[in-house]
Short mmCIF file of C-alpha atoms in Angstrom, two decimals:
data_model
loop_
_atom_site.label_atom_id
_atom_site.label_comp_id
_atom_site.label_asym_id
_atom_site.label_seq_id
_atom_site.Cartn_x
_atom_site.Cartn_y
_atom_site.Cartn_z
CA UNK A 1 82.73 49.19 58.09
CA UNK A 2 83.20 50.59 61.59
CA UNK A 3 81.99 49.42 64.83
CA UNK A 4 80.56 52.14 66.62
CA UNK A 5 81.19 53.15 70.46
CA UNK A 6 78.50 55.33 71.52
CA UNK A 7 77.64 57.80 74.31
CA UNK A 8 74.94 57.39 76.71
CA UNK A 9 73.34 60.67 77.67
CA UNK A 10 72.37 60.61 81.47
CA UNK A 11 69.27 63.19 81.25
CA UNK A 12 67.06 63.10 84.17
CA UNK A 13 64.10 61.70 82.54
CA UNK A 14 66.02 58.67 81.58
CA UNK A 15 65.09 55.26 82.57
CA UNK A 16 67.70 53.77 85.30
CA UNK A 17 67.26 50.09 83.76
CA UNK A 18 66.26 49.97 80.32
CA UNK A 19 69.28 50.58 78.28
CA UNK A 20 71.38 48.29 80.79
CA UNK A 21 68.82 45.68 80.17
CA UNK A 22 69.10 45.85 76.64
CA UNK A 23 72.82 45.91 76.59
CA UNK A 24 72.95 43.14 79.05
CA UNK A 25 75.00 44.70 81.78
CA UNK A 26 74.28 45.69 85.16
CA UNK A 27 72.25 49.17 85.57
CA UNK A 28 74.70 51.97 87.06
CA UNK A 29 71.88 53.23 89.15
CA UNK A 30 71.91 56.59 87.27
CA UNK A 31 69.52 57.66 84.66
CA UNK A 32 70.44 56.48 81.03
CA UNK A 33 68.16 58.47 78.66
CA UNK A 34 69.70 58.26 75.13
CA UNK A 35 72.40 56.26 73.19
CA UNK A 36 73.47 58.43 70.36
CA UNK A 37 74.57 56.83 66.91
CA UNK A 38 75.99 59.10 64.36
CA UNK A 39 78.14 62.22 63.77
CA UNK A 40 76.45 64.88 65.66
CA UNK A 41 79.23 67.20 67.42
CA UNK A 42 77.48 66.97 70.66
CA UNK A 43 78.38 63.24 71.01
CA UNK A 44 79.63 61.60 67.88
CA UNK A 45 79.97 57.91 67.72
CA UNK A 46 83.83 56.74 67.95
CA UNK A 47 85.44 54.20 65.68
CA UNK A 48 88.86 52.86 65.56
CA UNK A 49 89.48 55.52 62.87
CA UNK A 50 88.50 58.31 65.14
CA UNK A 51 85.20 60.27 65.94
CA UNK A 52 82.77 59.48 63.24
CA UNK A 53 82.31 63.28 62.38
CA UNK A 54 86.07 63.60 61.95
CA UNK A 55 86.01 60.53 60.01
CA UNK A 56 83.34 61.88 57.52
CA UNK A 57 84.90 65.31 57.29
CA UNK A 58 88.24 63.79 56.25
CA UNK A 59 86.44 62.42 53.01
CA UNK A 60 82.69 63.25 52.79
CA UNK A 61 82.42 61.58 49.31
CA UNK A 62 83.93 58.27 50.15
CA UNK A 63 81.92 57.82 53.72
CA UNK A 64 78.73 59.28 52.34
CA UNK A 65 78.64 58.81 48.65
CA UNK A 66 78.57 61.66 46.18
CA UNK A 67 74.63 61.45 45.71
CA UNK A 68 74.17 62.10 49.70
CA UNK A 69 76.90 64.80 49.68
CA UNK A 70 75.21 66.52 46.77
CA UNK A 71 71.86 66.46 48.41
CA UNK A 72 72.52 66.92 51.98
CA UNK A 73 76.03 68.46 51.99
CA UNK A 74 79.30 67.11 53.63
CA UNK A 75 77.76 65.67 56.86
CA UNK A 76 75.60 62.64 58.02
CA UNK A 77 72.14 64.07 57.79
CA UNK A 78 70.50 61.70 60.53
CA UNK A 79 71.06 60.90 64.05
CA UNK A 80 70.04 57.33 65.38
CA UNK A 81 69.30 56.81 69.04
CA UNK A 82 68.08 54.28 71.60
CA UNK A 83 65.68 56.16 73.80
CA UNK A 84 64.72 55.04 77.35
CA UNK A 85 62.03 57.18 79.00
CA UNK A 86 61.45 56.53 82.70
CA UNK A 87 59.57 60.14 83.15
CA UNK A 88 57.92 62.30 80.80
CA UNK A 89 60.04 64.49 78.35
CA UNK A 90 59.39 68.08 78.06
CA UNK A 91 56.46 69.01 75.94
CA UNK A 92 57.98 70.22 72.48
CA UNK A 93 57.83 71.24 68.86
CA UNK A 94 60.60 71.62 66.15
CA UNK A 95 60.58 74.22 63.50
CA UNK A 96 60.51 73.55 59.72
CA UNK A 97 63.55 74.09 57.61
CA UNK A 98 62.60 77.91 56.71
CA UNK A 99 61.72 78.70 60.30
CA UNK A 100 65.07 77.21 61.77
CA UNK A 101 66.99 79.09 59.14
CA UNK A 102 65.28 82.23 59.95
CA UNK A 103 65.51 81.76 64.05
CA UNK A 104 69.30 80.83 63.84
CA UNK A 105 70.10 83.61 61.49
CA UNK A 106 68.12 86.09 64.00
CA UNK A 107 69.85 84.62 66.83
CA UNK A 108 73.37 84.82 65.29
CA UNK A 109 72.70 88.30 64.12
CA UNK A 110 71.76 89.26 67.86
CA UNK A 111 74.85 87.65 69.11
CA UNK A 112 72.88 85.18 71.55
CA UNK A 113 75.61 82.75 72.77
CA UNK A 114 75.13 79.12 71.75
CA UNK A 115 75.26 77.92 75.23
CA UNK A 116 72.73 80.65 76.58
CA UNK A 117 69.70 79.19 78.43
CA UNK A 118 67.48 81.29 76.22
CA UNK A 119 68.94 80.23 72.96
CA UNK A 120 66.22 78.42 70.88
CA UNK A 121 68.16 77.84 67.74
CA UNK A 122 71.56 75.59 68.03
CA UNK A 123 71.66 75.12 64.09
CA UNK A 124 69.76 76.20 60.84
CA UNK A 125 68.11 72.66 60.20
CA UNK A 126 64.85 71.06 60.92
CA UNK A 127 64.18 68.17 62.87
CA UNK A 128 61.48 65.80 61.99
CA UNK A 129 61.84 62.59 63.92
CA UNK A 130 60.72 59.03 64.16
CA UNK A 131 60.03 56.90 67.23
CA UNK A 132 59.70 53.02 66.67
CA UNK A 133 58.74 51.09 70.17
CA UNK A 134 61.00 48.61 71.23
CA UNK A 135 58.46 47.96 74.35
CA UNK A 136 54.96 49.33 75.05
CA UNK A 137 55.81 53.11 74.60
CA UNK A 138 53.59 55.99 75.82
CA UNK A 139 53.60 59.44 74.30
CA UNK A 140 51.44 62.45 73.42
CA UNK A 141 51.28 63.47 69.76
CA UNK A 142 49.57 66.27 67.98
CA UNK A 143 46.25 68.32 69.35
CA UNK A 144 42.93 66.25 70.12
CA UNK A 145 39.72 67.89 68.70
CA UNK A 146 38.91 70.94 70.61
CA UNK A 147 35.39 69.75 71.25
CA UNK A 148 36.70 66.44 72.38
CA UNK A 149 39.27 68.36 74.91
CA UNK A 150 36.51 70.59 76.20
CA UNK A 151 34.54 67.45 77.33
CA UNK A 152 37.62 66.03 78.72
CA UNK A 153 38.30 69.06 80.80
CA UNK A 154 34.80 69.78 81.91
CA UNK A 155 34.38 66.37 83.21
CA UNK A 156 37.24 66.93 85.78
CA UNK A 157 34.68 69.44 87.40
CA UNK A 158 37.46 72.12 88.13
CA UNK A 159 36.04 75.64 88.04
CA UNK A 160 39.22 77.13 86.69
CA UNK A 161 39.10 75.33 83.76
CA UNK A 162 35.93 76.61 82.68
CA UNK A 163 37.31 79.63 80.59
CA UNK A 164 39.44 77.06 78.70
CA UNK A 165 36.24 74.73 77.89
CA UNK A 166 34.36 77.73 76.91
CA UNK A 167 36.99 78.89 74.36
CA UNK A 168 37.51 75.42 73.02
CA UNK A 169 33.88 75.42 72.11
CA UNK A 170 33.30 79.11 70.86
CA UNK A 171 35.92 79.47 68.26
CA UNK A 172 37.20 77.79 65.05
CA UNK A 173 39.68 75.22 65.62
CA UNK A 174 42.90 76.82 65.06
CA UNK A 175 41.82 80.10 66.82
CA UNK A 176 40.62 77.76 70.04
CA UNK A 177 43.65 75.84 70.36
CA UNK A 178 45.94 78.86 69.95
CA UNK A 179 44.00 80.99 72.52
CA UNK A 180 43.96 78.23 74.89
CA UNK A 181 47.53 77.09 74.92
CA UNK A 182 48.50 80.99 75.02
CA UNK A 183 46.47 81.36 77.85
CA UNK A 184 47.90 78.49 79.93
CA UNK A 185 51.34 79.44 79.12
CA UNK A 186 50.85 83.07 80.17
CA UNK A 187 48.64 82.62 83.13
CA UNK A 188 49.85 83.69 86.72
CA UNK A 189 52.20 81.31 88.02
CA UNK A 190 50.48 80.66 91.56
CA UNK A 191 46.83 80.61 90.08
CA UNK A 192 48.01 77.97 87.28
CA UNK A 193 49.73 75.95 90.03
CA UNK A 194 46.38 75.93 91.95
CA UNK A 195 44.65 74.85 89.21
CA UNK A 196 47.13 72.18 88.12
CA UNK A 197 46.63 70.60 91.96
CA UNK A 198 42.95 70.56 91.42
CA UNK A 199 43.36 68.91 88.12
CA UNK A 200 45.76 66.38 89.43
CA UNK A 201 43.78 65.43 92.40
CA UNK A 202 40.43 64.98 89.97
CA UNK A 203 42.43 63.07 87.27
CA UNK A 204 43.71 60.63 90.06
CA UNK A 205 40.15 59.96 91.17
CA UNK A 206 39.04 59.58 87.83
CA UNK A 207 41.64 57.32 86.26
CA UNK A 208 40.95 55.90 82.95
CA UNK A 209 41.65 58.49 80.13
CA UNK A 210 43.00 60.90 82.83
CA UNK A 211 45.79 58.31 84.24
CA UNK A 212 48.70 59.52 81.64
CA UNK A 213 48.01 63.00 82.77
CA UNK A 214 48.03 62.05 86.42
CA UNK A 215 51.22 60.44 85.92
CA UNK A 216 52.67 63.39 84.12
CA UNK A 217 51.57 65.85 87.02
CA UNK A 218 53.08 63.39 89.61
CA UNK A 219 56.50 64.21 87.80
CA UNK A 220 55.92 67.94 87.19
CA UNK A 221 53.34 69.36 90.00
CA UNK A 222 52.32 72.76 89.45
CA UNK A 223 53.73 72.97 85.86
CA UNK A 224 51.32 74.51 83.24
CA UNK A 225 52.70 71.95 80.81
CA UNK A 226 50.29 69.42 82.47
CA UNK A 227 47.10 71.58 81.28
CA UNK A 228 48.79 71.99 77.77
CA UNK A 229 49.62 68.24 77.75
CA UNK A 230 45.55 67.57 78.22
CA UNK A 231 45.19 69.20 74.87
CA UNK A 232 47.09 66.51 72.98
CA UNK A 233 46.25 62.84 72.05
CA UNK A 234 47.47 60.25 74.14
CA UNK A 235 49.04 57.35 72.27
CA UNK A 236 50.63 53.67 73.37
CA UNK A 237 52.51 52.25 70.75
CA UNK A 238 53.10 48.42 70.85
CA UNK A 239 56.47 46.79 69.87
CA UNK A 240 57.09 47.56 66.26
CA UNK A 241 54.74 50.54 66.03
CA UNK A 242 56.13 54.02 65.36
CA UNK A 243 55.00 57.63 65.33
CA UNK A 244 56.31 60.32 62.87
CA UNK A 245 56.48 63.73 64.16
CA UNK A 246 56.81 66.60 61.75
CA UNK A 247 57.39 70.35 62.05
CA UNK A 248 55.11 72.12 64.40
CA UNK A 249 53.35 69.20 66.01
CA UNK A 250 53.49 69.33 69.79
CA UNK A 251 54.56 66.13 71.33
CA UNK A 252 56.25 64.43 74.30
CA UNK A 253 57.45 60.96 75.31
CA UNK A 254 56.04 59.48 78.52
CA UNK A 255 57.41 56.06 79.19
CA UNK A 256 59.04 53.34 77.36
CA UNK A 257 62.21 52.18 75.19
CA UNK A 258 62.43 52.98 71.51
CA UNK A 259 64.75 53.43 68.41
CA UNK A 260 64.60 57.24 67.46
CA UNK A 261 65.73 58.61 64.10
CA UNK A 262 65.76 62.45 63.30
CA UNK A 263 67.26 64.98 60.98
CA UNK A 264 70.83 65.82 62.50
CA UNK A 265 69.54 68.91 64.40
CA UNK A 266 68.99 70.11 68.01
CA UNK A 267 66.36 72.72 67.39
CA UNK A 268 63.57 72.47 70.25
CA UNK A 269 61.08 74.94 71.20
CA UNK A 270 59.50 73.89 74.74
CA UNK A 271 55.82 74.02 75.96
CA UNK A 272 56.25 73.06 79.36
CA UNK A 273 57.16 70.09 81.59
CA UNK A 274 60.86 71.53 82.12
CA UNK A 275 62.83 73.78 84.11
CA UNK A 276 64.21 75.13 80.76
CA UNK A 277 63.55 78.22 79.17
CA UNK A 278 60.06 78.66 77.44
CA UNK A 279 60.08 81.07 74.55
CA UNK A 280 56.07 81.61 74.52
CA UNK A 281 56.05 84.16 71.43
CA UNK A 282 58.34 81.82 69.47
CA UNK A 283 56.78 78.64 70.52
CA UNK A 284 53.47 80.18 69.18
CA UNK A 285 54.97 81.07 65.87
CA UNK A 286 56.07 77.60 65.29
CA UNK A 287 53.25 75.36 66.53
CA UNK A 288 50.81 74.15 63.96
CA UNK A 289 47.24 74.87 65.62
CA UNK A 290 45.55 72.04 64.12
CA UNK A 291 43.87 68.71 65.57
CA UNK A 292 45.49 65.67 63.87
CA UNK A 293 45.34 61.79 64.12
CA UNK A 294 48.63 60.38 65.63
CA UNK A 295 48.99 58.15 62.73
CA UNK A 296 50.61 55.20 64.12
CA UNK A 297 52.83 53.64 61.60
CA UNK A 298 53.44 50.10 60.90
CA UNK A 299 56.21 48.80 58.84
CA UNK A 300 55.62 47.99 55.03
CA UNK A 301 57.12 44.77 53.93
CA UNK A 302 59.58 44.63 50.82
CA UNK A 303 60.40 41.99 48.79
CA UNK A 304 63.80 41.77 50.29
CA UNK A 305 62.14 41.18 53.70
CA UNK A 306 63.00 44.63 54.51
CA UNK A 307 60.34 46.34 56.82
CA UNK A 308 60.22 50.05 55.98
CA UNK A 309 58.76 53.04 58.11
CA UNK A 310 57.55 55.18 55.44
CA UNK A 311 57.93 58.83 56.18
CA UNK A 312 58.00 62.32 53.98
CA UNK A 313 61.47 62.86 54.77
CA UNK A 314 64.77 62.19 52.73
CA UNK A 315 67.26 62.95 55.57
CA UNK A 316 66.58 59.57 57.15
CA UNK A 317 65.06 56.14 56.24
CA UNK A 318 64.43 53.50 58.96
CA UNK A 319 63.90 49.79 58.29
CA UNK A 320 63.98 46.65 60.14
CA UNK A 321 65.06 43.09 59.44
CA UNK A 322 63.78 40.14 61.49
CA UNK A 323 66.19 37.35 60.81
CA UNK A 324 64.85 33.80 61.90
CA UNK A 325 66.81 30.59 62.08
CA UNK A 326 68.06 29.29 59.00
CA UNK A 327 67.48 32.51 56.97
CA UNK A 328 69.89 33.62 54.01
CA UNK A 329 71.93 36.54 54.58
CA UNK A 330 70.62 39.80 53.31
CA UNK A 331 72.85 41.94 51.25
CA UNK A 332 72.52 45.48 52.39
CA UNK A 333 75.07 46.94 50.18
CA UNK A 334 73.85 50.66 49.26
CA UNK A 335 75.24 53.90 47.75
CA UNK A 336 74.28 55.84 50.79
CA UNK A 337 75.68 55.65 54.34
CA UNK A 338 74.21 53.40 56.86
CA UNK A 339 73.95 52.44 60.54
CA UNK A 340 73.07 49.15 61.55
CA UNK A 341 71.68 48.33 65.00
CA UNK A 342 71.00 45.13 66.75
CA UNK A 343 68.05 45.23 69.19
CA UNK A 344 67.61 41.34 69.75
CA UNK A 345 69.48 38.00 69.33
CA UNK A 346 72.73 37.71 68.11
CA UNK A 347 73.66 38.84 64.36
CA UNK A 348 76.48 39.67 62.07
CA UNK A 349 77.18 42.70 59.80
CA UNK A 350 79.70 41.42 57.71
CA UNK A 351 82.51 39.89 59.87
CA UNK A 352 81.47 41.79 62.90
CA UNK A 353 79.32 40.19 65.41
CA UNK A 354 76.59 42.41 66.93
CA UNK A 355 74.40 41.80 69.94
CA UNK A 356 71.53 43.92 71.32
CA UNK A 357 72.39 47.85 71.62
CA UNK A 358 75.63 47.32 69.29
CA UNK A 359 76.09 49.13 66.02
CA UNK A 360 78.13 49.67 63.11
CA UNK A 361 78.85 52.38 60.44
CA UNK A 362 78.54 51.11 56.80
CA UNK A 363 80.26 53.84 54.27
CA UNK A 364 78.65 54.27 51.25
CA UNK A 365 79.20 51.41 48.59
CA UNK A 366 80.73 49.27 50.92
CA UNK A 367 79.53 45.60 50.67
CA UNK A 368 77.97 44.21 53.71
CA UNK A 369 75.47 41.28 54.47
CA UNK A 370 73.55 40.63 57.77
CA UNK A 371 72.98 37.43 58.91
CA UNK A 372 72.20 35.46 62.36
CA UNK A 373 68.96 35.37 64.34
CA UNK A 374 67.66 38.47 65.56
CA UNK A 375 66.41 42.07 64.90
CA UNK A 376 68.56 44.65 62.95
CA UNK A 377 67.47 48.28 62.39
CA UNK A 378 68.73 49.85 59.34
CA UNK A 379 69.37 53.76 59.02
CA UNK A 380 70.11 55.61 56.04
CA UNK A 381 69.20 58.05 53.69
CA UNK A 382 66.88 58.80 50.50
CA UNK A 383 69.52 60.21 48.15
#
């Protein structure tokens, strides 16, 4: 078992206080957006045996177990994060596995450099993800029903939105959403900036259901992503609640602290709310144009007091243990690799003490018990 030392990514949208408060340290004054736990080559966790990706590469079957290697290959198939949003993230979607393989092969064949700003596919893998709230957590997830969005836009009283309102009411659902998103992202930038300014003023006056979008516009004035965001469901998670985000579902995180787990990929197609590259044709190929219920997840209890966040993905499985005073130790020994993360209290993983924000990597088959008083998240795979 290895105690992990983890990199904190200083993305501009990160909170300046949330991760520091979790760790019980003084804030640096700089944004701290994500703490990565895993073997992603971009920021692998460090152990006393070396970087975790190098440790796994040296003996994949020993670290991951033969079943996981046979199913996912010789690498840790998930990446675990603590995510702290102090401002909205980019509006984005992720490809499915076939789309990722196709897109990656295409860009490789065309010689697009991996670090090029117009590169969409950093790998050939999909990136389903799950976010579990540690605090109240705001996000956008999936398209709202077009008729509801038409009512929302019309009530703003902005004349330049009328063509979008008419499209949302005049077409079948998938065509309506496709046409409106395409129109928003390809509109004349100056005219769109004027529309966004009018929308922002109206949203600030009206408040209520418009408040989240007014907040987005405050951070991204004039960005067409503000209008695109209004096509999506706004969701507020309470601590312990989660969202699963599958392929093609547009989403953005707005504010809050959470535990995030995803397939080990970095493939993102952006829709807006970002200064980065927006590839509209490729985005439109990936997006699923259908209204969806965000589907807030609550953990399902198991006989072993393990609360599991059920998803249709095998690359990761996230669960939670809430350890009360006087509870017997939980045996978490498994034939698959695990990362254990403490988010509250003071616990032990085997002989290693863990306080909030601290984590360990447990190789496949290694005996481990958790004890103490607090909360532990368990990340593993379904092999």
